[in-house]
Amino acid sequence: MTYWECSIFRPMPASRDLPPSRRAVLDLVRRGDRTVNTLAAQLRISDNAVRVHLVALERDGLIKRAGMIRSGTVGQPAAEYDITPAGELALSAAYAPALTAVAAAAA
């Protein structure tokens, strides 16, 4: 593996580089929807589709597992996710082009 292929040195994706559905998942995690079921309900997609996005976001270092929620019923506890500083930065990166466009329009 070469230096550039190593995932440690891979640049963090900016919000504009994320697919819209993945950006929506990241934004909902930031707003407080932190389990697969709540994210799936908000986005109206399957829980398996949400899991695919969560795995990719976790791989990219934009979210992390924050804990487990036990419901008291039979079954595996629900994993809870939280946004990382890199995830906040990725979402904030979308503001720069918008502010530049607003400033250009106002001038």
Short mmCIF file of the C-alpha atoms (twelve columns), coordinates in Angstrom:
data_MODEL
# 
_entry.id   MODEL 
# 
loop_
_atom_site.group_PDB 
_atom_site.id 
_atom_site.type_symbol 
_atom_site.label_atom_id 
_atom_site.label_alt_id 
_atom_site.label_comp_id 
_atom_site.label_asym_id 
_atom_site.label_seq_id 
_atom_site.Cartn_x 
_atom_site.Cartn_y 
_atom_site.Cartn_z 
_atom_site.pdbx_PDB_model_num 
ATOM 1   C CA . MET A 1   0.000   0.000  0.000  1 
ATOM 2   C CA . THR A 2   1.387   3.373  -0.936 1 
ATOM 3   C CA . TYR A 3   1.329   6.513  1.166  1 
ATOM 4   C CA . TRP A 4   -1.621  7.976  -0.757 1 
ATOM 5   C CA . GLU A 5   -3.723  4.813  -0.615 1 
ATOM 6   C CA . CYS A 6   -3.662  4.712  3.169  1 
ATOM 7   C CA . SER A 7   -7.052  5.728  4.567  1 
ATOM 8   C CA . ILE A 8   -5.413  7.813  7.297  1 
ATOM 9   C CA . PHE A 9   -4.276  10.316 4.684  1 
ATOM 10  C CA . ARG A 10  -7.499  10.306 2.668  1 
ATOM 11  C CA . PRO A 11  -9.023  13.808 2.671  1 
ATOM 12  C CA . MET A 12  -12.256 14.236 4.555  1 
ATOM 13  C CA . PRO A 13  -15.257 14.551 2.256  1 
ATOM 14  C CA . ALA A 14  -16.911 17.933 2.212  1 
ATOM 15  C CA . SER A 15  -20.680 18.089 2.375  1 
ATOM 16  C CA . ARG A 16  -20.888 18.807 -1.349 1 
ATOM 17  C CA . ASP A 17  -18.962 15.569 -2.024 1 
ATOM 18  C CA . LEU A 18  -21.501 13.447 -0.153 1 
ATOM 19  C CA . PRO A 19  -24.526 11.983 -1.928 1 
ATOM 20  C CA . PRO A 20  -27.720 13.870 -0.972 1 
ATOM 21  C CA . SER A 21  -29.156 10.959 1.001  1 
ATOM 22  C CA . ARG A 22  -25.941 10.521 2.987  1 
ATOM 23  C CA . ARG A 23  -25.795 14.257 3.674  1 
ATOM 24  C CA . ALA A 24  -29.418 14.038 4.912  1 
ATOM 25  C CA . VAL A 25  -28.474 11.219 7.309  1 
ATOM 26  C CA . LEU A 26  -25.508 13.227 8.597  1 
ATOM 27  C CA . ASP A 27  -27.698 16.297 9.087  1 
ATOM 28  C CA . LEU A 28  -30.340 14.323 10.999 1 
ATOM 29  C CA . VAL A 29  -27.682 12.800 13.261 1 
ATOM 30  C CA . ARG A 30  -26.462 16.329 13.930 1 
ATOM 31  C CA . ARG A 31  -30.027 17.414 14.819 1 
ATOM 32  C CA . GLY A 32  -30.532 14.577 17.292 1 
ATOM 33  C CA . ASP A 33  -32.041 11.618 15.405 1 
ATOM 34  C CA . ARG A 34  -29.468 9.069  16.440 1 
ATOM 35  C CA . THR A 35  -30.812 5.549  15.909 1 
ATOM 36  C CA . VAL A 36  -31.417 3.562  12.738 1 
ATOM 37  C CA . ASN A 37  -35.174 3.422  13.322 1 
ATOM 38  C CA . THR A 38  -35.598 7.160  13.908 1 
ATOM 39  C CA . LEU A 39  -33.455 8.001  10.888 1 
ATOM 40  C CA . ALA A 40  -35.378 5.550  8.684  1 
ATOM 41  C CA . ALA A 41  -38.692 7.024  9.833  1 
ATOM 42  C CA . GLN A 42  -37.569 10.603 9.164  1 
ATOM 43  C CA . LEU A 43  -36.115 9.828  5.731  1 
ATOM 44  C CA . ARG A 44  -38.825 7.328  4.765  1 
ATOM 45  C CA . ILE A 45  -36.270 4.770  3.641  1 
ATOM 46  C CA . SER A 46  -35.554 1.246  4.882  1 
ATOM 47  C CA . ASP A 47  -33.501 0.620  7.982  1 
ATOM 48  C CA . ASN A 48  -30.998 -1.333 5.881  1 
ATOM 49  C CA . ALA A 49  -30.496 1.694  3.609  1 
ATOM 50  C CA . VAL A 50  -29.844 3.833  6.690  1 
ATOM 51  C CA . ARG A 51  -27.314 1.278  7.951  1 
ATOM 52  C CA . VAL A 52  -25.422 1.466  4.634  1 
ATOM 53  C CA . HIS A 53  -25.146 5.247  4.992  1 
ATOM 54  C CA . LEU A 54  -24.148 5.018  8.670  1 
ATOM 55  C CA . VAL A 55  -21.381 2.520  7.912  1 
ATOM 56  C CA . ALA A 56  -19.992 4.796  5.184  1 
ATOM 57  C CA . LEU A 57  -20.196 7.900  7.397  1 
ATOM 58  C CA . GLU A 58  -18.529 6.057  10.268 1 
ATOM 59  C CA . ARG A 59  -15.786 4.782  7.921  1 
ATOM 60  C CA . ASP A 60  -15.147 8.356  6.771  1 
ATOM 61  C CA . GLY A 61  -14.915 9.559  10.373 1 
ATOM 62  C CA . LEU A 62  -17.978 11.820 10.146 1 
ATOM 63  C CA . ILE A 63  -20.006 9.995  12.815 1 
ATOM 64  C CA . LYS A 64  -19.236 7.613  15.674 1 
ATOM 65  C CA . ARG A 65  -21.195 5.197  17.812 1 
ATOM 66  C CA . ALA A 66  -22.147 6.990  20.984 1 
ATOM 67  C CA . GLY A 67  -23.835 4.186  22.898 1 
ATOM 68  C CA . MET A 68  -26.652 1.686  23.014 1 
ATOM 69  C CA . ILE A 69  -30.323 2.165  23.840 1 
ATOM 70  C CA . ARG A 70  -32.090 -0.750 25.499 1 
ATOM 71  C CA . SER A 71  -35.826 -0.773 24.979 1 
ATOM 72  C CA . GLY A 72  -36.621 -3.486 27.508 1 
ATOM 73  C CA . THR A 73  -38.028 -5.759 24.813 1 
ATOM 74  C CA . VAL A 74  -36.514 -8.803 23.170 1 
ATOM 75  C CA . GLY A 75  -33.874 -8.084 20.561 1 
ATOM 76  C CA . GLN A 76  -30.590 -6.356 20.093 1 
ATOM 77  C CA . PRO A 77  -30.259 -2.880 21.634 1 
ATOM 78  C CA . ALA A 78  -30.275 0.034  19.222 1 
ATOM 79  C CA . ALA A 79  -26.956 1.717  18.475 1 
ATOM 80  C CA . GLU A 80  -26.920 5.461  18.966 1 
ATOM 81  C CA . TYR A 81  -24.744 7.646  16.724 1 
ATOM 82  C CA . ASP A 82  -23.221 11.070 17.216 1 
ATOM 83  C CA . ILE A 83  -21.561 13.483 14.808 1 
ATOM 84  C CA . THR A 84  -17.808 14.019 15.054 1 
ATOM 85  C CA . PRO A 85  -15.970 17.331 14.680 1 
ATOM 86  C CA . ALA A 86  -15.053 16.217 11.138 1 
ATOM 87  C CA . GLY A 87  -18.766 15.691 10.427 1 
ATOM 88  C CA . GLU A 88  -19.573 19.176 11.686 1 
ATOM 89  C CA . LEU A 89  -16.840 20.558 9.480  1 
ATOM 90  C CA . ALA A 90  -18.128 18.632 6.457  1 
ATOM 91  C CA . LEU A 91  -21.614 20.120 6.910  1 
ATOM 92  C CA . SER A 92  -20.220 23.594 7.587  1 
ATOM 93  C CA . ALA A 93  -18.188 23.490 4.373  1 
ATOM 94  C CA . ALA A 94  -21.445 23.852 2.443  1 
ATOM 95  C CA . TYR A 95  -21.950 27.359 3.828  1 
ATOM 96  C CA . ALA A 96  -18.944 28.946 2.106  1 
ATOM 97  C CA . PRO A 97  -20.269 28.636 -1.486 1 
ATOM 98  C CA . ALA A 98  -23.714 29.815 -0.379 1 
ATOM 99  C CA . LEU A 99  -22.354 32.879 1.406  1 
ATOM 100 C CA . THR A 100 -20.121 33.696 -1.568 1 
ATOM 101 C CA . ALA A 101 -23.147 33.589 -3.884 1 
ATOM 102 C CA . VAL A 102 -25.193 35.793 -1.556 1 
ATOM 103 C CA . ALA A 103 -22.348 38.291 -1.244 1 
ATOM 104 C CA . ALA A 104 -21.897 38.376 -5.025 1 
ATOM 105 C CA . ALA A 105 -25.622 38.913 -5.562 1 
ATOM 106 C CA . ALA A 106 -25.702 41.740 -3.008 1 
ATOM 107 C CA . ALA A 107 -22.749 43.538 -4.584 1 
# 
